mmCIF file of N, CA and C in Angstrom:
data_model
loop_
_atom_site.group_PDB
_atom_site.id
_atom_site.type_symbol
_atom_site.label_atom_id
_atom_site.label_comp_id
_atom_site.label_asym_id
_atom_site.label_seq_id
_atom_site.Cartn_x
_atom_site.Cartn_y
_atom_site.Cartn_z
ATOM 1 N N UNK A 20 49.188 46.554 42.715
ATOM 2 C CA UNK A 20 48.679 48.237 41.954
ATOM 3 C C UNK A 20 48.563 49.154 43.145
ATOM 4 N N UNK A 21 48.947 50.164 43.269
ATOM 5 C CA UNK A 21 48.831 51.041 44.445
ATOM 6 C C UNK A 21 47.474 51.914 44.109
ATOM 7 N N UNK A 22 46.888 52.116 45.147
ATOM 8 C CA UNK A 22 45.329 52.582 45.121
ATOM 9 C C UNK A 22 45.543 54.247 44.917
ATOM 10 N N UNK A 23 45.150 54.609 43.741
ATOM 11 C CA UNK A 23 45.288 56.229 43.243
ATOM 12 C C UNK A 23 44.058 56.889 43.900
ATOM 13 N N UNK A 24 44.210 58.059 44.479
ATOM 14 C CA UNK A 24 42.953 58.940 44.655
ATOM 15 C C UNK A 24 42.236 59.396 43.457
ATOM 16 N N UNK A 25 42.816 59.331 42.582
ATOM 17 C CA UNK A 25 41.941 59.774 41.403
ATOM 18 C C UNK A 25 41.251 58.682 40.610
ATOM 19 N N UNK A 26 41.496 57.577 41.001
ATOM 20 C CA UNK A 26 40.641 56.499 40.554
ATOM 21 C C UNK A 26 39.268 56.653 40.801
ATOM 22 N N UNK A 27 38.270 56.209 39.591
ATOM 23 C CA UNK A 27 36.700 56.372 39.688
ATOM 24 C C UNK A 27 36.572 55.804 41.326
ATOM 25 N N UNK A 28 35.473 56.238 41.920
ATOM 26 C CA UNK A 28 34.966 55.760 43.339
ATOM 27 C C UNK A 28 34.349 54.560 42.832
ATOM 28 N N UNK A 29 33.777 54.123 42.096
ATOM 29 C CA UNK A 29 33.263 52.803 41.758
ATOM 30 C C UNK A 29 34.019 51.411 41.632
ATOM 31 N N UNK A 30 35.444 51.920 41.287
ATOM 32 C CA UNK A 30 36.453 50.892 41.033
ATOM 33 C C UNK A 30 36.968 50.259 42.503
ATOM 34 N N UNK A 31 36.582 48.945 42.441
ATOM 35 C CA UNK A 31 37.000 48.063 43.546
ATOM 36 C C UNK A 31 38.350 47.108 43.525
ATOM 37 N N UNK A 32 39.232 47.508 44.130
ATOM 38 C CA UNK A 32 40.503 46.892 43.969
ATOM 39 C C UNK A 32 40.486 45.378 43.831
ATOM 40 N N UNK A 33 39.702 44.808 44.876
ATOM 41 C CA UNK A 33 39.397 43.554 44.914
ATOM 42 C C UNK A 33 38.996 42.740 43.366
ATOM 43 N N UNK A 34 38.160 43.635 42.796
ATOM 44 C CA UNK A 34 37.675 42.931 41.385
ATOM 45 C C UNK A 34 39.226 42.745 40.715
ATOM 46 N N UNK A 35 40.393 43.623 40.990
ATOM 47 C CA UNK A 35 41.450 43.465 40.154
ATOM 48 C C UNK A 35 42.516 42.145 40.340
ATOM 49 N N UNK A 36 41.935 41.739 41.742
ATOM 50 C CA UNK A 36 42.436 40.462 42.156
ATOM 51 C C UNK A 36 41.744 38.952 41.680
ATOM 52 N N UNK A 37 40.469 39.481 41.261
ATOM 53 C CA UNK A 37 39.514 38.250 41.110
ATOM 54 C C UNK A 37 39.904 37.856 39.500
ATOM 55 N N UNK A 38 40.246 38.958 38.865
ATOM 56 C CA UNK A 38 40.117 38.578 37.119
ATOM 57 C C UNK A 38 41.030 37.603 36.984
ATOM 58 N N UNK A 39 42.320 37.427 37.385
ATOM 59 C CA UNK A 39 43.348 36.298 36.877
ATOM 60 C C UNK A 39 42.682 35.005 37.094
ATOM 61 N N UNK A 40 41.989 34.931 38.347
ATOM 62 C CA UNK A 40 41.855 33.433 38.681
ATOM 63 C C UNK A 40 40.710 33.226 37.714
ATOM 64 N N UNK A 41 39.570 34.028 37.553
ATOM 65 C CA UNK A 41 38.473 33.711 36.825
ATOM 66 C C UNK A 41 38.807 33.369 34.995
ATOM 67 N N UNK A 42 40.075 34.285 34.666
ATOM 68 C CA UNK A 42 40.419 34.000 33.462
ATOM 69 C C UNK A 42 41.016 32.593 33.169
ATOM 70 N N UNK A 43 41.862 32.110 34.545
ATOM 71 C CA UNK A 43 42.414 30.965 34.549
ATOM 72 C C UNK A 43 41.524 29.890 34.323
ATOM 73 N N UNK A 44 40.578 30.082 35.165
ATOM 74 C CA UNK A 44 39.523 28.848 35.048
ATOM 75 C C UNK A 44 38.854 28.777 33.618
ATOM 76 N N UNK A 45 38.414 29.855 33.089
ATOM 77 C CA UNK A 45 37.974 30.021 32.031
ATOM 78 C C UNK A 45 38.856 29.087 30.943
ATOM 79 N N UNK A 46 39.963 29.583 30.953
ATOM 80 C CA UNK A 46 41.355 28.977 29.945
ATOM 81 C C UNK A 46 41.067 27.143 30.289
ATOM 82 N N UNK A 47 41.051 26.906 31.480
ATOM 83 C CA UNK A 47 40.980 25.384 31.809
ATOM 84 C C UNK A 47 40.035 24.786 30.999
ATOM 85 N N UNK A 48 38.893 25.271 30.941
ATOM 86 C CA UNK A 48 37.649 24.793 30.162
ATOM 87 C C UNK A 48 37.475 24.118 28.918
ATOM 88 N N UNK A 49 39.028 24.462 28.218
ATOM 89 C CA UNK A 49 39.150 23.941 27.004
ATOM 90 C C UNK A 49 40.342 22.723 27.201
ATOM 91 N N UNK A 50 40.512 22.318 28.256
ATOM 92 C CA UNK A 50 41.666 21.222 28.807
ATOM 93 C C UNK A 50 41.216 19.924 28.009
ATOM 94 N N UNK A 51 42.232 19.135 27.518
ATOM 95 C CA UNK A 51 41.757 18.170 27.217
ATOM 96 C C UNK A 51 41.248 16.885 27.852
ATOM 97 N N UNK A 52 41.856 17.129 29.148
ATOM 98 C CA UNK A 52 41.288 16.208 30.157
ATOM 99 C C UNK A 52 39.666 16.741 30.891
ATOM 100 N N UNK A 53 38.844 15.864 30.728
ATOM 101 C CA UNK A 53 37.460 16.011 31.260
ATOM 102 C C UNK A 53 37.269 16.300 32.443
ATOM 103 N N UNK A 54 38.023 15.753 33.410
ATOM 104 C CA UNK A 54 37.781 16.229 34.817
ATOM 105 C C UNK A 54 38.128 17.731 34.973
ATOM 106 N N UNK A 55 39.380 17.902 34.323
ATOM 107 C CA UNK A 55 39.925 19.401 34.626
ATOM 108 C C UNK A 55 38.828 20.427 33.946
ATOM 109 N N UNK A 56 38.294 20.189 32.884
ATOM 110 C CA UNK A 56 37.286 20.763 32.144
ATOM 111 C C UNK A 56 35.978 20.869 33.112
ATOM 112 N N UNK A 57 35.750 20.281 33.532
ATOM 113 C CA UNK A 57 34.393 19.977 34.182
ATOM 114 C C UNK A 57 34.579 20.625 35.645
ATOM 115 N N UNK A 58 35.811 20.494 36.335
ATOM 116 C CA UNK A 58 36.030 21.031 37.724
ATOM 117 C C UNK A 58 36.242 22.520 37.454
ATOM 118 N N UNK A 59 36.941 23.109 36.386
ATOM 119 C CA UNK A 59 37.257 24.417 35.755
ATOM 120 C C UNK A 59 35.905 25.272 35.962
ATOM 121 N N UNK A 60 34.511 24.611 34.974
ATOM 122 C CA UNK A 60 33.278 24.940 34.970
ATOM 123 C C UNK A 60 32.801 25.287 36.223
ATOM 124 N N UNK A 61 32.768 24.263 37.031
ATOM 125 C CA UNK A 61 31.986 24.181 38.290
ATOM 126 C C UNK A 61 32.618 25.183 39.161
ATOM 127 N N UNK A 62 33.834 25.117 39.279
ATOM 128 C CA UNK A 62 34.560 26.201 40.200
ATOM 129 C C UNK A 62 34.329 27.606 39.805
ATOM 130 N N UNK A 63 34.348 27.941 38.475
ATOM 131 C CA UNK A 63 34.460 29.156 37.837
ATOM 132 C C UNK A 63 32.983 29.859 37.847
ATOM 133 N N UNK A 64 31.791 29.050 37.898
ATOM 134 C CA UNK A 64 30.429 29.107 38.097
ATOM 135 C C UNK A 64 29.904 29.609 39.629
ATOM 136 N N UNK A 65 30.490 28.395 40.203
ATOM 137 C CA UNK A 65 30.168 28.474 41.727
ATOM 138 C C UNK A 65 30.813 29.963 42.524
ATOM 139 N N UNK A 66 31.939 30.325 41.884
ATOM 140 C CA UNK A 66 32.400 31.608 42.310
ATOM 141 C C UNK A 66 31.451 32.715 41.878
ATOM 142 N N UNK A 67 31.373 32.770 40.807
ATOM 143 C CA UNK A 67 30.169 33.847 40.003
ATOM 144 C C UNK A 67 29.170 33.836 40.605
ATOM 145 N N UNK A 68 28.374 32.970 40.895
ATOM 146 C CA UNK A 68 27.362 32.861 41.629
ATOM 147 C C UNK A 68 27.269 33.261 43.192
ATOM 148 N N UNK A 69 28.689 32.833 43.713
ATOM 149 C CA UNK A 69 28.793 33.341 45.181
ATOM 150 C C UNK A 69 29.094 34.408 45.623
ATOM 151 N N UNK A 70 30.048 34.989 44.529
ATOM 152 C CA UNK A 70 30.643 36.359 44.859
ATOM 153 C C UNK A 70 29.973 37.423 43.744
ATOM 154 N N UNK A 71 29.467 37.002 42.879
ATOM 155 C CA UNK A 71 28.981 37.872 41.948
ATOM 156 C C UNK A 71 27.937 39.174 42.143
ATOM 157 N N UNK A 72 27.373 38.925 43.388
ATOM 158 C CA UNK A 72 26.442 40.062 43.911
ATOM 159 C C UNK A 72 27.355 41.267 44.297
ATOM 160 N N UNK A 73 28.538 40.945 44.579
ATOM 161 C CA UNK A 73 29.696 42.131 45.130
ATOM 162 C C UNK A 73 30.437 42.740 43.828
ATOM 163 N N UNK A 74 30.251 42.095 42.693
ATOM 164 C CA UNK A 74 30.891 42.893 41.638
ATOM 165 C C UNK A 74 29.997 43.815 41.014
ATOM 166 N N UNK A 75 30.905 44.998 40.431
ATOM 167 C CA UNK A 75 30.394 46.071 39.808
ATOM 168 C C UNK A 75 29.724 45.520 38.382
ATOM 169 N N UNK A 76 28.882 46.541 37.710
ATOM 170 C CA UNK A 76 28.525 46.282 36.450
ATOM 171 C C UNK A 76 29.647 46.416 35.571
ATOM 172 N N UNK A 77 30.512 47.160 35.690
ATOM 173 C CA UNK A 77 31.562 47.157 34.884
ATOM 174 C C UNK A 77 32.409 45.846 34.878
ATOM 175 N N UNK A 78 32.624 45.578 36.133
ATOM 176 C CA UNK A 78 33.481 44.056 36.117
ATOM 177 C C UNK A 78 32.495 43.218 35.378
ATOM 178 N N UNK A 79 31.331 43.003 35.840
ATOM 179 C CA UNK A 79 30.265 41.999 35.017
ATOM 180 C C UNK A 79 30.636 41.851 33.545
ATOM 181 N N UNK A 80 30.537 43.205 32.855
ATOM 182 C CA UNK A 80 30.741 43.347 31.358
ATOM 183 C C UNK A 80 32.044 42.567 31.140
ATOM 184 N N UNK A 81 33.332 42.801 31.787
ATOM 185 C CA UNK A 81 34.434 42.487 31.430
ATOM 186 C C UNK A 81 34.598 40.873 31.912
ATOM 187 N N UNK A 82 33.887 40.369 32.629
ATOM 188 C CA UNK A 82 33.622 39.026 32.982
ATOM 189 C C UNK A 82 32.892 38.213 31.890
ATOM 190 N N UNK A 83 31.868 38.744 31.193
ATOM 191 C CA UNK A 83 31.307 38.275 30.024
ATOM 192 C C UNK A 83 32.138 38.261 28.993
ATOM 193 N N UNK A 84 32.832 39.342 28.720
ATOM 194 C CA UNK A 84 33.493 39.481 27.455
ATOM 195 C C UNK A 84 34.833 38.757 27.277
ATOM 196 N N UNK A 85 35.442 38.762 28.790
ATOM 197 C CA UNK A 85 36.866 38.232 28.653
ATOM 198 C C UNK A 85 36.986 36.717 29.586
ATOM 199 N N UNK A 86 36.144 36.344 30.024
ATOM 200 C CA UNK A 86 35.656 35.180 30.495
ATOM 201 C C UNK A 86 34.872 34.255 30.195
ATOM 202 N N UNK A 87 33.492 34.640 30.156
ATOM 203 C CA UNK A 87 32.415 33.389 29.541
ATOM 204 C C UNK A 87 32.622 33.419 28.284
ATOM 205 N N UNK A 88 32.506 34.314 27.389
ATOM 206 C CA UNK A 88 32.161 34.166 25.996
ATOM 207 C C UNK A 88 33.520 33.411 25.478
ATOM 208 N N UNK A 89 34.809 33.655 25.724
ATOM 209 C CA UNK A 89 35.715 32.836 25.389
ATOM 210 C C UNK A 89 35.540 31.445 25.192
ATOM 211 N N UNK A 90 34.782 30.899 26.376
ATOM 212 C CA UNK A 90 34.666 29.525 26.551
ATOM 213 C C UNK A 90 33.774 28.976 25.499
ATOM 214 N N UNK A 91 32.957 29.677 24.824
ATOM 215 C CA UNK A 91 31.919 29.487 23.587
ATOM 216 C C UNK A 91 32.766 29.748 22.325
ATOM 217 N N UNK A 92 33.692 30.574 22.458
ATOM 218 C CA UNK A 92 34.387 30.636 21.360
ATOM 219 C C UNK A 92 35.192 29.539 20.455
ATOM 220 N N UNK A 93 35.659 28.999 21.689
ATOM 221 C CA UNK A 93 36.299 27.569 21.350
ATOM 222 C C UNK A 93 35.833 26.625 20.352
ATOM 223 N N UNK A 94 34.305 26.489 20.788
ATOM 224 C CA UNK A 94 33.428 25.686 20.026
ATOM 225 C C UNK A 94 32.954 26.214 18.876
ATOM 226 N N UNK A 95 32.578 27.627 18.960
ATOM 227 C CA UNK A 95 32.170 28.201 17.579
ATOM 228 C C UNK A 95 33.561 28.355 16.680
ATOM 229 N N UNK A 96 34.654 28.743 16.919
ATOM 230 C CA UNK A 96 35.741 28.824 15.748
ATOM 231 C C UNK A 96 36.211 27.071 15.615
ATOM 232 N N UNK A 97 36.065 26.354 16.244
ATOM 233 C CA UNK A 97 36.275 24.904 16.055
ATOM 234 C C UNK A 97 35.340 24.492 15.114
ATOM 235 N N UNK A 98 33.978 24.669 15.099
ATOM 236 C CA UNK A 98 32.912 24.204 14.304
ATOM 237 C C UNK A 98 33.126 25.008 12.909
ATOM 238 N N UNK A 99 33.351 26.206 12.877
ATOM 239 C CA UNK A 99 33.327 26.868 11.765
ATOM 240 C C UNK A 99 34.802 26.460 10.743
ATOM 241 N N UNK A 100 35.721 26.083 11.469
ATOM 242 C CA UNK A 100 36.946 25.893 10.859
ATOM 243 C C UNK A 100 37.029 24.079 10.724
ATOM 244 N N UNK A 101 36.125 23.519 10.945
ATOM 245 C CA UNK A 101 35.908 22.110 10.646
ATOM 246 C C UNK A 101 36.716 21.095 11.648
ATOM 247 N N UNK A 102 37.197 21.715 12.588
ATOM 248 C CA UNK A 102 38.140 21.004 13.616
ATOM 249 C C UNK A 102 37.188 20.013 14.517
ATOM 250 N N UNK A 103 35.850 19.831 14.500
ATOM 251 C CA UNK A 103 35.143 19.056 15.313
ATOM 252 C C UNK A 103 34.686 17.929 14.574
ATOM 253 N N UNK A 104 35.271 16.845 14.872
ATOM 254 C CA UNK A 104 34.810 15.275 14.619
ATOM 255 C C UNK A 104 34.079 14.727 15.263
ATOM 256 N N UNK A 105 33.692 13.675 14.686
ATOM 257 C CA UNK A 105 32.744 12.879 15.632
ATOM 258 C C UNK A 105 33.708 12.149 16.840
ATOM 259 N N UNK A 106 34.775 12.443 17.135
ATOM 260 C CA UNK A 106 35.448 11.869 18.063
ATOM 261 C C UNK A 106 35.651 13.306 19.220
ATOM 262 N N UNK A 107 35.333 14.620 18.838
ATOM 263 C CA UNK A 107 35.499 15.572 19.735
ATOM 264 C C UNK A 107 34.140 15.844 20.504
ATOM 265 N N UNK A 108 33.460 14.922 21.113
ATOM 266 C CA UNK A 108 32.426 14.905 21.798
ATOM 267 C C UNK A 108 32.580 15.852 22.923
ATOM 268 N N UNK A 109 34.014 16.008 23.246
ATOM 269 C CA UNK A 109 33.976 16.927 24.594
ATOM 270 C C UNK A 109 33.730 18.399 24.381
ATOM 271 N N UNK A 110 33.943 18.618 23.075
ATOM 272 C CA UNK A 110 33.493 20.269 22.622
ATOM 273 C C UNK A 110 32.205 20.264 22.992
ATOM 274 N N UNK A 111 31.247 19.516 22.524
ATOM 275 C CA UNK A 111 29.799 19.429 22.773
ATOM 276 C C UNK A 111 29.399 19.565 24.074
ATOM 277 N N UNK A 112 30.168 18.351 24.649
ATOM 278 C CA UNK A 112 29.816 18.480 26.289
ATOM 279 C C UNK A 112 29.887 19.529 27.033
ATOM 280 N N UNK A 113 31.296 19.974 26.458
ATOM 281 C CA UNK A 113 31.459 21.467 27.403
ATOM 282 C C UNK A 113 30.709 22.434 26.996
ATOM 283 N N UNK A 114 30.112 22.638 25.873
ATOM 284 C CA UNK A 114 29.218 23.559 25.703
ATOM 285 C C UNK A 114 27.733 23.751 26.201
ATOM 286 N N UNK A 115 27.457 22.435 26.199
ATOM 287 C CA UNK A 115 26.156 22.274 26.963
ATOM 288 C C UNK A 115 26.331 22.268 28.470
ATOM 289 N N UNK A 116 27.252 21.734 29.285
ATOM 290 C CA UNK A 116 27.571 22.477 30.385
ATOM 291 C C UNK A 116 27.697 23.530 30.910
ATOM 292 N N UNK A 117 28.655 24.392 29.966
ATOM 293 C CA UNK A 117 28.705 25.760 29.929
ATOM 294 C C UNK A 117 27.502 26.630 29.780
ATOM 295 N N UNK A 118 26.560 26.066 28.924
ATOM 296 C CA UNK A 118 25.399 26.987 28.748
ATOM 297 C C UNK A 118 24.456 26.554 29.988
ATOM 298 N N UNK A 119 24.290 25.561 30.422
ATOM 299 C CA UNK A 119 23.403 25.192 31.809
ATOM 300 C C UNK A 119 23.952 26.121 32.647
ATOM 301 N N UNK A 120 25.145 26.110 32.945
ATOM 302 C CA UNK A 120 25.659 26.644 34.053
ATOM 303 C C UNK A 120 25.362 28.309 34.186
ATOM 304 N N UNK A 121 25.687 29.030 32.568
ATOM 305 C CA UNK A 121 25.254 30.180 32.467
ATOM 306 C C UNK A 121 23.882 30.722 32.659
ATOM 307 N N UNK A 122 23.145 29.760 32.110
ATOM 308 C CA UNK A 122 21.455 29.852 32.497
ATOM 309 C C UNK A 122 20.966 29.972 33.688
ATOM 310 N N UNK A 123 21.919 29.085 34.583
ATOM 311 C CA UNK A 123 21.806 28.900 36.183
ATOM 312 C C UNK A 123 22.384 30.636 36.850
ATOM 313 N N UNK A 124 23.248 31.052 36.186
ATOM 314 C CA UNK A 124 23.711 32.450 36.602
ATOM 315 C C UNK A 124 23.128 33.354 36.442
ATOM 316 N N UNK A 125 22.112 33.455 35.020
ATOM 317 C CA UNK A 125 21.319 34.514 35.018
ATOM 318 C C UNK A 125 20.053 34.307 35.600
ATOM 319 N N UNK A 126 19.653 33.091 36.124
ATOM 320 C CA UNK A 126 18.495 32.799 37.025
ATOM 321 C C UNK A 126 18.807 33.473 38.366
ATOM 322 N N UNK A 127 20.143 33.259 38.763
ATOM 323 C CA UNK A 127 20.651 33.872 40.136
ATOM 324 C C UNK A 127 20.546 35.364 40.148
ATOM 325 N N UNK A 128 21.002 35.972 39.076
ATOM 326 C CA UNK A 128 20.991 37.202 39.118
ATOM 327 C C UNK A 128 20.193 38.354 38.379
ATOM 328 N N UNK A 129 19.092 37.647 37.468
ATOM 329 C CA UNK A 129 18.264 38.601 36.929
ATOM 330 C C UNK A 129 17.239 37.882 36.940
ATOM 331 N N UNK A 130 16.098 38.238 38.214
ATOM 332 C CA UNK A 130 14.846 37.978 38.393
ATOM 333 C C UNK A 130 13.859 38.862 37.368
ATOM 334 N N UNK A 131 13.051 37.921 37.190
ATOM 335 C CA UNK A 131 11.919 38.475 36.464
ATOM 336 C C UNK A 131 11.093 39.486 37.362
ATOM 337 N N UNK A 132 10.548 40.600 36.941
ATOM 338 C CA UNK A 132 9.944 41.503 37.697
ATOM 339 C C UNK A 132 8.511 41.488 37.362
ATOM 340 N N UNK A 133 7.756 41.212 38.314
ATOM 341 C CA UNK A 133 6.197 41.247 37.667
ATOM 342 C C UNK A 133 5.416 42.585 38.007
#
């Protein structure tokens, strides 16, 4: 993507390159293989924890709406549509693991001010 002088000064071209990787990892969190799901979650949240301080607010909004929330959509839609059976513990596993990692992410970037 060529850099246009008329682009918003807050636009960071590197964010443009981060998004496909983050979205791809998000997609892998619904893979049938437990090892792939677990690894994708760990790498995704490790990247966000490590590099997130350099991301703009707008990019974080995009990450939440297009990368993180869809991880939970798989579980929410499956539950509503009756697709989760007792054999689908991996949905619950992935949800719990994702929520733990999401809480850790919040703890990293949102400190309570006294």
